Short mmCIF file of C-alpha atoms and ligand atoms in Angstrom, two decimals:
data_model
loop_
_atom_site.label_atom_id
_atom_site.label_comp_id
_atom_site.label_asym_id
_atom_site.label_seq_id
_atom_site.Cartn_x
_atom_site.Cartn_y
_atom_site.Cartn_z
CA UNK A 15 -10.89 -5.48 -30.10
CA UNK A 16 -9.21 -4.02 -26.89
CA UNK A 17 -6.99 -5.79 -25.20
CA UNK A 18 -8.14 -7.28 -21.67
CA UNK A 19 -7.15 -5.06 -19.01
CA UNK A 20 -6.08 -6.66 -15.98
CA UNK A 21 -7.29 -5.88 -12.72
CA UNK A 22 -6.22 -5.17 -9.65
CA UNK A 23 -9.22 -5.50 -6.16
CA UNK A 24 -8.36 -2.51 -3.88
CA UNK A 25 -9.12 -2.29 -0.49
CA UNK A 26 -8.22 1.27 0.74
CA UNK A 27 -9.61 4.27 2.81
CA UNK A 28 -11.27 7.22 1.30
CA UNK A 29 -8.90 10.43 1.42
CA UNK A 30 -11.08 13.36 0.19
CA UNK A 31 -7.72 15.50 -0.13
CA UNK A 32 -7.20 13.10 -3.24
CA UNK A 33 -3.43 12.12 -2.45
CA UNK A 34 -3.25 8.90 -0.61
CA UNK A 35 -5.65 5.94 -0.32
CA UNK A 36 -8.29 4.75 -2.97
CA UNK A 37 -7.66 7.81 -5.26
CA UNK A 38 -4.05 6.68 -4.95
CA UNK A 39 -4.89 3.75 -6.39
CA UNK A 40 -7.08 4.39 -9.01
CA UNK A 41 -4.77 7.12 -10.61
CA UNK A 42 -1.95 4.42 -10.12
CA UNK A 43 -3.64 1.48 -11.78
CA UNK A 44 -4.91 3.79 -14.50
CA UNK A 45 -1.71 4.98 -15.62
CA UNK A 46 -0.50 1.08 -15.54
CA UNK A 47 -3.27 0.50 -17.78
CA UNK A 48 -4.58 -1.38 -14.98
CA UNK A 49 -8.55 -1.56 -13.72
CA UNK A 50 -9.52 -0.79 -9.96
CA UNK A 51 -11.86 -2.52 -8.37
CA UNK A 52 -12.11 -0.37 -5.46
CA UNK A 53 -13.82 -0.93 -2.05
CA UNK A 54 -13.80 1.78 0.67
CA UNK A 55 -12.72 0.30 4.44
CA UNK A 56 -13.05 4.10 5.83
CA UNK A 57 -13.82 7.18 5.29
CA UNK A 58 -11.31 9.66 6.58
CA UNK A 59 -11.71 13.72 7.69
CA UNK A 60 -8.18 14.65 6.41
CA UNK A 61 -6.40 17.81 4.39
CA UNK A 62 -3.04 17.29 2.77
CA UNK A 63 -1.57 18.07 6.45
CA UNK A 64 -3.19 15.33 8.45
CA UNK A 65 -6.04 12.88 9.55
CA UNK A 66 -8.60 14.48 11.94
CA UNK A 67 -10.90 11.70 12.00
CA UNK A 68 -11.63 7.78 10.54
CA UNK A 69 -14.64 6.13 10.32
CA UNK A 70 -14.32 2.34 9.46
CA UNK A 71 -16.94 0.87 7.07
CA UNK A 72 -19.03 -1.89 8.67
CA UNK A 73 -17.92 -5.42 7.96
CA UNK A 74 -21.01 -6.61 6.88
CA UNK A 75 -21.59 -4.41 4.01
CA UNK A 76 -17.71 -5.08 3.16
CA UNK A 77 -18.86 -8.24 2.97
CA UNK A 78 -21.62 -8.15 0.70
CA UNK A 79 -19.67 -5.84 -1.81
CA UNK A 80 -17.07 -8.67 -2.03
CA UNK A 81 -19.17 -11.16 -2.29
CA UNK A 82 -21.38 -9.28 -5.31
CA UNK A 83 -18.13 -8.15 -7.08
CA UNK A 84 -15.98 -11.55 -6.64
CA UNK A 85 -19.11 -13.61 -8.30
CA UNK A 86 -18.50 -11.36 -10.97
CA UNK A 87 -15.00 -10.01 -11.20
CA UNK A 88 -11.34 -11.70 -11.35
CA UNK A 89 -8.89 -9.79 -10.01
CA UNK A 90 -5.34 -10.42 -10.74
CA UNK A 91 -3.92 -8.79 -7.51
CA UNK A 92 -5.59 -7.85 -4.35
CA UNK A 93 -3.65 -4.30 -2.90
CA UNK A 94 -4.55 -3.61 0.94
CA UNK A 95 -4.44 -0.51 2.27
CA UNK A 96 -5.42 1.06 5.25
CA UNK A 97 -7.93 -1.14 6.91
CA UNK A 98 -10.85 0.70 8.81
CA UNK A 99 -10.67 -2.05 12.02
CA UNK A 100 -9.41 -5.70 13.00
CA UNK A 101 -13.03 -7.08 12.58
CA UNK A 102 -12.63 -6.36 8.96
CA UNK A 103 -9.69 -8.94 8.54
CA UNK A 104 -11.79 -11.74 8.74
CA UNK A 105 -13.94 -10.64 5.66
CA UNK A 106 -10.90 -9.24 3.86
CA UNK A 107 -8.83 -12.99 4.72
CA UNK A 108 -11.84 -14.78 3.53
CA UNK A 109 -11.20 -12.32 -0.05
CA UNK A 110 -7.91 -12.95 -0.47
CA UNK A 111 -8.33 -16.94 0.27
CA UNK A 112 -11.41 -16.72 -3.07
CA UNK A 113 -9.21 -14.56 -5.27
CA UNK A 114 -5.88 -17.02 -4.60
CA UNK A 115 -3.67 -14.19 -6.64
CA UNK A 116 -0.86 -12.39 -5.11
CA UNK A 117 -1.48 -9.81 -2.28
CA UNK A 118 0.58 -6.41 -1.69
CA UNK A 119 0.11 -5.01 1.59
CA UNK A 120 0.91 -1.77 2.93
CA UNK A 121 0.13 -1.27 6.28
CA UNK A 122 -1.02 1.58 6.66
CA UNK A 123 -0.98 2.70 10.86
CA UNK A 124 0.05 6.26 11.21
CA UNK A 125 -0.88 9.30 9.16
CA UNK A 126 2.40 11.42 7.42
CA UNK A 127 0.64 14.64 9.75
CA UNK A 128 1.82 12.38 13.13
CA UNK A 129 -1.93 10.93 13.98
CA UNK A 130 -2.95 7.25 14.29
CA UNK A 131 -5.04 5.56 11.52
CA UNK A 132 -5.93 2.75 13.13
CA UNK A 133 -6.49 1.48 16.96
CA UNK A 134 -3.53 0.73 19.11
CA UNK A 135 -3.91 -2.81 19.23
CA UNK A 136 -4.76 -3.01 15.16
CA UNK A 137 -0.57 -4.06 14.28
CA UNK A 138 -0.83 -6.92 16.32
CA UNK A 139 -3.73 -8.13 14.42
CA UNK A 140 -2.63 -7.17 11.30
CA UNK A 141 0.65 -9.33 11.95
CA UNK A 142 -0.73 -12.31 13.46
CA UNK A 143 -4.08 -13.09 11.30
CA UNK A 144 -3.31 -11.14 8.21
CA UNK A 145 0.58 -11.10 7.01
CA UNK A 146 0.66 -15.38 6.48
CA UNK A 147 -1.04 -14.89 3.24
CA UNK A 148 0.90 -11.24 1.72
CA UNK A 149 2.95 -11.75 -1.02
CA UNK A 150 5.23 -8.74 -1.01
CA UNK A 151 4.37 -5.38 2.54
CA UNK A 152 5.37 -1.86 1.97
CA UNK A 153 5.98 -0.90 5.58
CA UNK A 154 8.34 1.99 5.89
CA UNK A 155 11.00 2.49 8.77
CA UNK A 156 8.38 3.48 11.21
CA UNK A 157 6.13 0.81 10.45
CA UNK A 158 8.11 -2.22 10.18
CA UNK A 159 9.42 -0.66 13.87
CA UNK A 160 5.65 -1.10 15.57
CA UNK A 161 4.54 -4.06 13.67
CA UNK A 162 7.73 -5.75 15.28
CA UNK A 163 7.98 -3.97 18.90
CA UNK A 164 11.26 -4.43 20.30
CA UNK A 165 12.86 -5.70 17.19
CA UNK A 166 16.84 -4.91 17.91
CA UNK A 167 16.81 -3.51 14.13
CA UNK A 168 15.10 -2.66 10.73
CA UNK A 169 16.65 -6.12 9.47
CA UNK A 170 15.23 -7.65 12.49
CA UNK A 171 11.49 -6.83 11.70
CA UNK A 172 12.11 -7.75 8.00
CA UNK A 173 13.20 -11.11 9.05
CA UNK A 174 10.26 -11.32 11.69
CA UNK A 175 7.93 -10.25 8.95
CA UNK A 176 9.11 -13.01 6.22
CA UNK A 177 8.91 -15.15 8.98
CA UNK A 178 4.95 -14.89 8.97
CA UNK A 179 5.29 -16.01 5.40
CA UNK A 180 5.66 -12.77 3.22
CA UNK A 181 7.64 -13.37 0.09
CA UNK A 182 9.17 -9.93 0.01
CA UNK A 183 9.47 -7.00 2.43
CA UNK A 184 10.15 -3.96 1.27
CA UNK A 185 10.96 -1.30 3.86
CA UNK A 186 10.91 2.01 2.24
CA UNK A 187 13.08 4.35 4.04
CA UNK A 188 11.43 7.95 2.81
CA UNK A 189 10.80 8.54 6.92
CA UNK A 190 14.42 7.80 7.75
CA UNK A 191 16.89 10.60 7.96
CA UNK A 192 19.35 10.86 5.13
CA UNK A 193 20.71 12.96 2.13
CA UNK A 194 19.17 9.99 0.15
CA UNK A 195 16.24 7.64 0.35
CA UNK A 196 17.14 4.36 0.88
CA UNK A 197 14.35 1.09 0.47
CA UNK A 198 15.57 -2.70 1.17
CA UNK A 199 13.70 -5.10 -0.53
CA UNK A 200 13.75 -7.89 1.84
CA UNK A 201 13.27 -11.75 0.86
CA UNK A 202 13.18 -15.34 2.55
CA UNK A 203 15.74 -16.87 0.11
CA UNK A 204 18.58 -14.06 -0.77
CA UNK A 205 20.34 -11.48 0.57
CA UNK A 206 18.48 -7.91 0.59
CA UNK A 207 18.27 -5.65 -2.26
CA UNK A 208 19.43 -2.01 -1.40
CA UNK A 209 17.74 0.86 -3.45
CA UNK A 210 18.77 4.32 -3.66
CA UNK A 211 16.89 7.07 -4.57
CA UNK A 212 17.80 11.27 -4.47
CA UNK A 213 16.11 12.96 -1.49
CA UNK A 214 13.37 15.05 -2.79
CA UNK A 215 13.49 18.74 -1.33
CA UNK A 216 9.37 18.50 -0.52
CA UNK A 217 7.43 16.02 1.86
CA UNK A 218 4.54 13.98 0.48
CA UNK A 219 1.10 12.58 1.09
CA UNK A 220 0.13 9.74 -0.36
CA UNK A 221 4.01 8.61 -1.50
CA UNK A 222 3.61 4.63 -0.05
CA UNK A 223 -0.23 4.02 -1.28
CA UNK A 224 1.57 5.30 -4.77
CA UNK A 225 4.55 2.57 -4.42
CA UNK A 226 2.24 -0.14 -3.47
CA UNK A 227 -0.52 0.12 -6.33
CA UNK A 228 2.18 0.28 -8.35
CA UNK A 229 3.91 -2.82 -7.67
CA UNK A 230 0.49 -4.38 -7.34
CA UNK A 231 -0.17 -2.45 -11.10
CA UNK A 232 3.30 -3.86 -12.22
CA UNK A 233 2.67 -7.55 -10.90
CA UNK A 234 -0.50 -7.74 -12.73
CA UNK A 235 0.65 -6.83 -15.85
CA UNK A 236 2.81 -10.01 -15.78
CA UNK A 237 6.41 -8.93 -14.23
CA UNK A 238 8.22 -11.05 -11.82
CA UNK A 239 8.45 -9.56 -8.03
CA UNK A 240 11.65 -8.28 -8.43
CA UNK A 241 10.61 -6.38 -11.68
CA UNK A 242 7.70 -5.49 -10.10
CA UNK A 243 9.80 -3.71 -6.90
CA UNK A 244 12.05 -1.99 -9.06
CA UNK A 245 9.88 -0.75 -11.47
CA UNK A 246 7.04 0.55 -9.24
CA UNK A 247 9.79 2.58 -7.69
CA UNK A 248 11.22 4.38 -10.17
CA UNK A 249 7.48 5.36 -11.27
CA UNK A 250 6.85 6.28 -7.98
CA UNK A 251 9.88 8.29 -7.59
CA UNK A 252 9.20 10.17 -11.48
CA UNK A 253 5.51 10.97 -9.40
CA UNK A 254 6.90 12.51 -6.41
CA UNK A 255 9.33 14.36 -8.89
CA UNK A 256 5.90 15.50 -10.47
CA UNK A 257 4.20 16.53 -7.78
CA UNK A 258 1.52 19.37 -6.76
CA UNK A 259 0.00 20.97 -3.90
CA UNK A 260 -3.59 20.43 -3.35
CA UNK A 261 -3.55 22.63 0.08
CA UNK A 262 -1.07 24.15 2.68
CA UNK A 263 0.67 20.78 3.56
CA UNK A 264 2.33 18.41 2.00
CA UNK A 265 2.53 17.90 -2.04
CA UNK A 266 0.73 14.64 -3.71
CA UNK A 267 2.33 12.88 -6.34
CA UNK A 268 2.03 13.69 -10.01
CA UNK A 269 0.27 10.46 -10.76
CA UNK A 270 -1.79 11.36 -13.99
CA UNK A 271 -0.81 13.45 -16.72
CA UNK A 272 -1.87 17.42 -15.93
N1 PLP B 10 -5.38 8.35 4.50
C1 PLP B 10 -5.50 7.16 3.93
C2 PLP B 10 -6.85 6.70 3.52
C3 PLP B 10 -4.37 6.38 3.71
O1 PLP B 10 -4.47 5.18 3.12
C4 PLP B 10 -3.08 6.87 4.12
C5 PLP B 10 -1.86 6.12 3.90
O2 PLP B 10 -1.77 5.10 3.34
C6 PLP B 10 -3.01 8.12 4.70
C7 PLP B 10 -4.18 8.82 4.87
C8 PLP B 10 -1.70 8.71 5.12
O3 PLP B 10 -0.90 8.95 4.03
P1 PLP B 10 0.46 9.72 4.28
O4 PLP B 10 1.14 9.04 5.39
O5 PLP B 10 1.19 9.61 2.99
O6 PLP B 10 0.11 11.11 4.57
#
């Protein structure tokens, strides 16, 4: 007899280009071991340079996929990624309220190429209805900045963020400027957790939908959220050390073996 594989409900945009989003995922998960169940929020007209075009998936069908699969399925982590459009919260809350496992966010608002994902308005939203019920967000530098406009510093928006009631923040720093990359792990309770990594000569696609699935991978095979952080990032960082161009932009991490 196999073992039961845990599994992990995604919630991600289609990338045809194969290096962020649900792809991300699924390669992620399966080298945990893990299962996806994935559901599409948008499709996307992208290359591994940027994001020409996103088309959100209508709510309603959302719906209906969520409610077929959750009669069904039992996830052991829900992972958000990008979300198609702020009338899909309410049908992804109502998810994560049924599943009652822990949620890693990343919120996804701006493409790596420079172009927005998601409506102007959407981090607002995402903040006010959505965050209360994350267990550990993945926002780097630039994201933690507009999901926490006028925040006096990146320790500012981590503690606004915790304030909606995340357990962890984790503000990954691979968009800052620096010989090295540095990520805090932010929490309610404790000082932060500083995490250095070497500065990787290329530039990525796909690098934070990598580092969330796996912590969400890591946290349903059983580890604590601390584990879960550290681990996910040292996988993530032995990907981007493994990883291959799929076009003329940037490289996609080395998430399966070649
Ligand atoms: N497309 C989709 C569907 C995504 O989920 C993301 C990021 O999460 C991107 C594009 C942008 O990825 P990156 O910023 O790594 O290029």
């Amino acid at each position: 007899m196999q073992p039961e594989r845990p599994r992990v409900l995604c919630l991600s945009g289609h990338d045809p280009s194969g290096g962020a989003g649900l792809q991300a995922d699924i390669e992620t998960l399966s080298a945990h071991g893990v299962h996806a169940l994935g559901l599409v929020t948008a499709l996307t007209v992208q290359d591994s340079r940027d994001v020409a075009r996103v088309i959100a998936i209508d709510p309603d069908l959302l719906r209906a996929q969520l409610d077929c699969l959750l009669a069904d399925c039992r996830p052991a982590v829900v992972k958000l990624g990008l979300i198609g459009a702020a009338a899909q919260l309410p049908v992804i809350l109502d998810a994560i309220r049924r599943c009652a496992v822990p949620v890693v966010c990343d919120p996804v608002l701006r493409a790596g190429g420079g172009s927005p994902l998601v409506a102007e308005d959407f981090a607002s939203a995402l903040v006010r209805q959505l965050l209360p019920g994350i267990t550990v967000l993945t926002p780097n530098a630039a994201e933690a900045r507009r999901l926490v406009p006028g925040a006096a510093s990146l320790e500012a928006c981590a503690q606004a963020l915790l304030d909606t009631g995340c357990s962890r923040v984790l503000i990954t720093g691979g968009d800052e400027p620096g010989a090295s990359v540095v990520n805090i792990g932010y929490r309610p309770d404790a000082a932060p957790r500083r995490y250095e990594w070497p500065r990787l000569p290329e530039t990525f696609h796909g690098a934070g939908c990598t580092l969330a699935s796996a912590i969400a991978a890591r946290l349903a095979l059983g580890d604590d959220l601390d584990a879960a952080l550290l681990q996910a990032q040292v996988w993530t960082q032995q990907s981007l050390a493994a990883a291959f161009a799929v076009g003329r932009g940037r490289r996609i991490p080395g998430r399966t073996r070649p």
